[in-house]
Short mmCIF file of C-alpha atoms in Angstrom, two decimals:
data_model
loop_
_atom_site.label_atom_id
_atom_site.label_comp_id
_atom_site.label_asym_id
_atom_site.label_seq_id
_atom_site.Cartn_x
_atom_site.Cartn_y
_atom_site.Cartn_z
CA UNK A 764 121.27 131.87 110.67
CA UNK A 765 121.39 135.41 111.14
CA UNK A 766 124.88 136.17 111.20
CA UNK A 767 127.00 138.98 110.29
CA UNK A 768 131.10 139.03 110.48
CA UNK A 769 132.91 142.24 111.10
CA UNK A 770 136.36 143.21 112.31
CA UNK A 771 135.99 145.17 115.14
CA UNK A 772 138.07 148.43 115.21
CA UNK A 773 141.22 148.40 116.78
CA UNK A 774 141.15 144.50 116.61
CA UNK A 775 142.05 143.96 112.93
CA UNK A 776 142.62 140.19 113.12
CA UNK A 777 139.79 138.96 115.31
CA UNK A 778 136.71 138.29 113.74
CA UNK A 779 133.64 138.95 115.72
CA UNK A 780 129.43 138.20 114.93
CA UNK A 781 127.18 141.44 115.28
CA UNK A 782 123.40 141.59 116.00
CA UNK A 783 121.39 142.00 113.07
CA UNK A 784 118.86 144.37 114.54
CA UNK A 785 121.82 145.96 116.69
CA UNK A 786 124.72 147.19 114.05
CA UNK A 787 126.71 148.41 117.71
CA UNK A 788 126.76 144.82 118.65
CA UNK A 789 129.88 143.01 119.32
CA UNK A 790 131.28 140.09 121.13
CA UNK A 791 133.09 141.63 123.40
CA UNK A 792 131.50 144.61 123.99
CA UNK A 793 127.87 142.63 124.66
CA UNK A 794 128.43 139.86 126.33
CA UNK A 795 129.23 139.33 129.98
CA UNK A 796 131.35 136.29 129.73
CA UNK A 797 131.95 135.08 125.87
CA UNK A 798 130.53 131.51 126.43
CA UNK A 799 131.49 130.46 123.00
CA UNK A 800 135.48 131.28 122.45
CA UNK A 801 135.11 130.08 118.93
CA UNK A 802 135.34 131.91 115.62
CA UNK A 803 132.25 130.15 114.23
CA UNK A 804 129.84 130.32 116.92
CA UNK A 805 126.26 132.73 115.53
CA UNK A 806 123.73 134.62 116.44
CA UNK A 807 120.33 133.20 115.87
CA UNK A 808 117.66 136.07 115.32
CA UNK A 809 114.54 135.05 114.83
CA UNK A 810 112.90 138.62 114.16
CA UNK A 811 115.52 138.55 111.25
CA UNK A 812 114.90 134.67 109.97
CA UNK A 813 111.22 134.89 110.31
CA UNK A 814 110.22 137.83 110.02
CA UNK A 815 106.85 138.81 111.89
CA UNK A 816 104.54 140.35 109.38
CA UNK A 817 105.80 137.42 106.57
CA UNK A 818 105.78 134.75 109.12
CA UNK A 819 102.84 135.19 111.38
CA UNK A 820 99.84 134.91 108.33
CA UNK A 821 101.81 131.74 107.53
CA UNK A 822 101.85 130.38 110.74
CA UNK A 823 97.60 131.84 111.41
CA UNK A 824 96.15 130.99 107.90
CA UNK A 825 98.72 129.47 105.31
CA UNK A 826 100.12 126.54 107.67
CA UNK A 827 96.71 125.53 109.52
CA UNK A 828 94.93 125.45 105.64
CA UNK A 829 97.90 122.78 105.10
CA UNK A 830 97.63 120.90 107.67
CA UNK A 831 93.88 120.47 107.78
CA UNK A 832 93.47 119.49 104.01
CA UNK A 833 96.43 116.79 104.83
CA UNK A 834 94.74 115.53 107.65
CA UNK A 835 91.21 114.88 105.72
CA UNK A 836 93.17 113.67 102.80
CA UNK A 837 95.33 111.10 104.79
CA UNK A 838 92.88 110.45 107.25
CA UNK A 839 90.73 108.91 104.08
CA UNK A 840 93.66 106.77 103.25
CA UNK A 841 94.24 105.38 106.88
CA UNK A 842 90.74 104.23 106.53
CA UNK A 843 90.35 102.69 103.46
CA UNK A 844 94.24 101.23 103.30
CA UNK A 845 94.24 100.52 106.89
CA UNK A 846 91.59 97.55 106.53
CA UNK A 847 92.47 94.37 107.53
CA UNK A 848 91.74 92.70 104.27
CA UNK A 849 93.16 95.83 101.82
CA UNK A 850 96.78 95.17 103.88
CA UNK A 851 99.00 94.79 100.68
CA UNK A 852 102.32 95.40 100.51
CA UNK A 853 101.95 98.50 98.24
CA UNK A 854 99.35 99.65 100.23
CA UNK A 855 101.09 99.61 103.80
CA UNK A 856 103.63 101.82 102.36
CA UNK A 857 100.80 104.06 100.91
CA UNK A 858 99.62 104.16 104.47
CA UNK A 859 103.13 104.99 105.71
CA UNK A 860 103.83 107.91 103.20
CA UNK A 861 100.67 109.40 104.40
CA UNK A 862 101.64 109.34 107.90
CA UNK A 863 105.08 110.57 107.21
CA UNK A 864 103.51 113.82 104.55
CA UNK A 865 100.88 114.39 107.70
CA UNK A 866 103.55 114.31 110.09
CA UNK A 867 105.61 116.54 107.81
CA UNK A 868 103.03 119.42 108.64
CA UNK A 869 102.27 118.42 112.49
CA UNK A 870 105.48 118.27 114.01
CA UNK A 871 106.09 121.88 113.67
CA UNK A 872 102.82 122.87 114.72
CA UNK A 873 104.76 123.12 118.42
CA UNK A 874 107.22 126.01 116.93
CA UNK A 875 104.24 127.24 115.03
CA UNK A 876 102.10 128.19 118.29
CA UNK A 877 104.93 129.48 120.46
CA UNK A 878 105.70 131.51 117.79
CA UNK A 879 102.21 133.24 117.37
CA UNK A 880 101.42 133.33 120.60
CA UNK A 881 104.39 134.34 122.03
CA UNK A 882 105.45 137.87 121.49
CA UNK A 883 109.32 137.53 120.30
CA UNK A 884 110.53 141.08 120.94
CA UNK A 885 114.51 142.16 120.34
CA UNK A 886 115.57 142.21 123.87
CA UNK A 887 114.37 138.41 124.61
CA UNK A 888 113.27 136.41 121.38
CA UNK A 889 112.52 133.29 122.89
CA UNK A 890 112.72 131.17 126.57
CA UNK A 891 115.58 128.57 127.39
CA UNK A 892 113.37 125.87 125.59
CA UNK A 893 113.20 127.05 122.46
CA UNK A 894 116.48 128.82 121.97
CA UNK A 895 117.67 124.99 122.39
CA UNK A 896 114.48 123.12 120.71
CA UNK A 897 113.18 125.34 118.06
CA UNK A 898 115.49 124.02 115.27
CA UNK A 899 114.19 120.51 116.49
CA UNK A 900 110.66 121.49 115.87
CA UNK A 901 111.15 123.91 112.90
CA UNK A 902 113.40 122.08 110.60
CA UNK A 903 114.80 118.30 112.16
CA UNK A 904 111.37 116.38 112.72
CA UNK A 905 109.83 118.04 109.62
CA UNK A 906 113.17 117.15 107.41
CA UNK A 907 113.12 113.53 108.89
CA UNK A 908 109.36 113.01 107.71
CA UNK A 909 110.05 114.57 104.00
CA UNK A 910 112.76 112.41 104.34
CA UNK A 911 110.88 109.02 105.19
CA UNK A 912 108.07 109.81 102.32
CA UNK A 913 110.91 110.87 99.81
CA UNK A 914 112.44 107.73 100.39
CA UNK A 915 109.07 105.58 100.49
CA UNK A 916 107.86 106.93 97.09
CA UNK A 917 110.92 105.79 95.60
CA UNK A 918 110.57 102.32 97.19
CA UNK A 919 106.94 101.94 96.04
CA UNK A 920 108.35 102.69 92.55
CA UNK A 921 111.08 100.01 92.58
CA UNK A 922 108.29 97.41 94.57
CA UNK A 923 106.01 98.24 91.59
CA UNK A 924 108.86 97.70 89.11
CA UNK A 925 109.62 94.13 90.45
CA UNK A 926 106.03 93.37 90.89
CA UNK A 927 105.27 94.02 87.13
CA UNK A 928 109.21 93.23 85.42
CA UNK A 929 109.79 90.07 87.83
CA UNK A 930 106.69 88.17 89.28
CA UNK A 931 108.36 84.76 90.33
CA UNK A 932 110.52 86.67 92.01
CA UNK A 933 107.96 88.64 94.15
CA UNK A 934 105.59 85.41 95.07
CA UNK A 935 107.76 85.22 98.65
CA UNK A 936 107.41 88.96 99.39
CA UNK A 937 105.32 89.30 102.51
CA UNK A 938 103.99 91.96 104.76
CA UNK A 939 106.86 90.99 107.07
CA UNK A 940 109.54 91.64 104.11
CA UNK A 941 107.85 94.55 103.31
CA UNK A 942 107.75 95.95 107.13
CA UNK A 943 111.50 95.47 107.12
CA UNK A 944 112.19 97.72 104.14
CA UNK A 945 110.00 100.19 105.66
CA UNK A 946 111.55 100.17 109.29
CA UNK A 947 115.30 100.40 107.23
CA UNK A 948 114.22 103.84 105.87
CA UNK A 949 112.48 105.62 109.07
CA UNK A 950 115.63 104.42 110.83
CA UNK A 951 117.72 105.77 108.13
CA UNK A 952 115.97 109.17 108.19
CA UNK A 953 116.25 109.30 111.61
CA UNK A 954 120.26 108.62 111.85
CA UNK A 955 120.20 111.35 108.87
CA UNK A 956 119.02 114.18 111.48
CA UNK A 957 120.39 112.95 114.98
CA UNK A 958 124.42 114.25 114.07
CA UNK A 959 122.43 117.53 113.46
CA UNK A 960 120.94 118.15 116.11
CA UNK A 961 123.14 116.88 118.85
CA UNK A 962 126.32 117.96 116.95
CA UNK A 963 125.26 121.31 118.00
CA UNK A 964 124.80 123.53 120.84
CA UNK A 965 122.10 126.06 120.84
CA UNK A 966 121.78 128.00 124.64
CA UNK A 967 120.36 131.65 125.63
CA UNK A 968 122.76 133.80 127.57
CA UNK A 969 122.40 137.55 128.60
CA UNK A 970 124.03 140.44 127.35
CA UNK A 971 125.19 143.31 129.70
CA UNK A 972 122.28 145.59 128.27
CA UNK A 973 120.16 142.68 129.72
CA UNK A 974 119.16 141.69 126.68
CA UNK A 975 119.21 137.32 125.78
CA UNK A 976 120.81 136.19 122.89
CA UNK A 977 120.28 132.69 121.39
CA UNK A 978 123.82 131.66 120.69
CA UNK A 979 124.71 128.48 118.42
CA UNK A 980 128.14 126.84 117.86
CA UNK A 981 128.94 122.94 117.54
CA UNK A 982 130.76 120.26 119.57
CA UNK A 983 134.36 121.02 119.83
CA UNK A 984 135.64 117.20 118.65
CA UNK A 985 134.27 118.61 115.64
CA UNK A 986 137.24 121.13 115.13
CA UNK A 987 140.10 118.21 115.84
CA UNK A 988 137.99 115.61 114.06
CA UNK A 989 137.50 116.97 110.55
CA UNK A 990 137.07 120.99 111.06
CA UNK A 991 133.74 122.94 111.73
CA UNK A 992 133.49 123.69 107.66
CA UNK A 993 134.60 120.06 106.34
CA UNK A 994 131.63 119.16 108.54
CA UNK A 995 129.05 121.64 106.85
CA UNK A 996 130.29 120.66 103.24
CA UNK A 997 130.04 116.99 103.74
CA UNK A 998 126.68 117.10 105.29
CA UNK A 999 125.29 119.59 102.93
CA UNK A 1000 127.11 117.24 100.17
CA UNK A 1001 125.33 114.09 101.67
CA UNK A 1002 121.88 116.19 101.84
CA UNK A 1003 122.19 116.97 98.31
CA UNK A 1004 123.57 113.66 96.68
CA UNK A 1005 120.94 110.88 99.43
CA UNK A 1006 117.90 112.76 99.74
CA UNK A 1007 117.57 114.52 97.10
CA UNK A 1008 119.72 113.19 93.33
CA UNK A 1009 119.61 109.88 94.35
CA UNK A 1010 115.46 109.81 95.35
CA UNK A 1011 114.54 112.00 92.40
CA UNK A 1012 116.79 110.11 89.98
CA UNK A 1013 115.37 106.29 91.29
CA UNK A 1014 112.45 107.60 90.65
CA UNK A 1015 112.16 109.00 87.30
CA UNK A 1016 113.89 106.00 86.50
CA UNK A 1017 112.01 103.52 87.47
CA UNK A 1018 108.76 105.74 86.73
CA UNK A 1019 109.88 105.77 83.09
CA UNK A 1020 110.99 102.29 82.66
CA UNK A 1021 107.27 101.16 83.76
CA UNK A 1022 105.21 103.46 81.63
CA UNK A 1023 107.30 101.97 78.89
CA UNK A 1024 106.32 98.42 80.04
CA UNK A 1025 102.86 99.45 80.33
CA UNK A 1026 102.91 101.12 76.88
CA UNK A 1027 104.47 98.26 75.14
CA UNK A 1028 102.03 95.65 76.81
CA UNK A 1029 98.88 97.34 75.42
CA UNK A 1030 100.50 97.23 71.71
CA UNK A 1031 100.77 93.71 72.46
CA UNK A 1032 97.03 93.39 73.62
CA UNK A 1033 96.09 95.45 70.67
CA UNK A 1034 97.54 93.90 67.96
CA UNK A 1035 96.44 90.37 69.34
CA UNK A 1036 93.24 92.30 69.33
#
């Protein structure tokens, strides 16, 4: 997030964050009244994270190309999936994934504009809103989407693997079972992104060169709960090992296991043949 640790001189033992752009930078120096008393509280630069002459063709050209092929591409899917009489349970999750990948894309279209349109200079990279929203727009509804369609591919895999290994068992499988399964994973995705975003606080407060920095730190029960950096590991941990080993691994899994079923069906076709 932009942040650099130095000991400031004279202070040997306190650890202090310095502006990227600013190497004079420091705590105590800068700010008026250190809102943050906490060792782990950053700087978020933007200018430094996204940098304008990488970012900006993205955001122009790169991330409106995206978007617009998704939206043709999806849009064709709504249609044809969508009809009344097409409404199977593989192909209302079809539907779903192609909300989720389009939404993926849209829901950061918000940071996206602001962030071309606005000019982001060193002395006062972005308002109030955004200092406190942009994460929201830039990474937690984008991450929640990717989430959802991760999590959807993998259950069309495992409904196509009952469909195919264990028919009996599948006759009573309705829309309305299906709808269930699908609500269970947005809901999921979402309760995998709402300790991130409200387990932190992000707010813009001026320096005495009248300059606004975005600080972040987190909620304080954090500390006397389980400690700021037991709290990264376990949720980069639980990242790593839900949404994206377990997904991957379902699916290869059950991916293989039906090609094989496939495979050894036509033999048997053949050599009735």
């Amino acid at each position: 997030l932009g942040l650099v640790n130095e000991t400031m001189a004279g202070s040997a033992n306190v650890i202090y964050p310095q502006s990227m752009w600013d190497p004079a930078w420091s705590w105590a120096v800068e700010m008026q009244d250190p809102p943050f008393h906490n060792p782990h509280a950053v700087l978020i630069n933007i200018s430094l994270i996204q940098p304008p002459y990488v970012t900006k063709p993205l955001y122009a050209v790169v991330v409106p190309t995206i978007i617009l092929v998704s939206l043709v591409t999806n849009s064709l899917a709504f249609f044809v999936m969508g009809q009344k009489n097409l409404r199977t349970p593989t192909n209302v999750v079809l539907v779903t994934m192609a909300w989720s990948e389009l939404l993926t894309g849209v829901s950061s279209l918000p940071w996206s504009i602001y962030y071309l349109w606005q000019k982001i200079t060193p002395d006062h990279e972005m308002t109030d809103f955004w200092c406190s929203w942009h994460q929201v727009f830039a990474l937690h509804l984008p991450a929640f989407f990717h989430t959802t369609s991760i999590w959807l591919t993998c259950y069309l895999a495992i409904q196509r693997f009952f469909f195919v290994f264990f028919p009996a068992f599948m006759i009573g499988y309705t829309n309305k079972t299906n709808l269930k399964f699908i609500i269970g994973i947005i809901s999921w995705a979402i309760l995998s992104e709402i300790p991130k975003i409200f387990m932190k606080i992000l707010d813009n407060y001026p320096g005495k060169s009248g300059k606004m920095y975005c600080l972040q730190t987190h909620r304080e029960f954090i500390d006397w709960i389980i400690g700021f950096n037991n709290y990264n590991m376990y949720g980069y941990f639980y990242k790593l090992v839900f949404v994206h080993i377990v997904p991957c691994f379902l699916l290869v899994f059950f991916t293989i296991v039906l090609f094989v079923k496939i495979k050894l069906q036509e033999q048997k076709r053949k050599e009735l043949l």
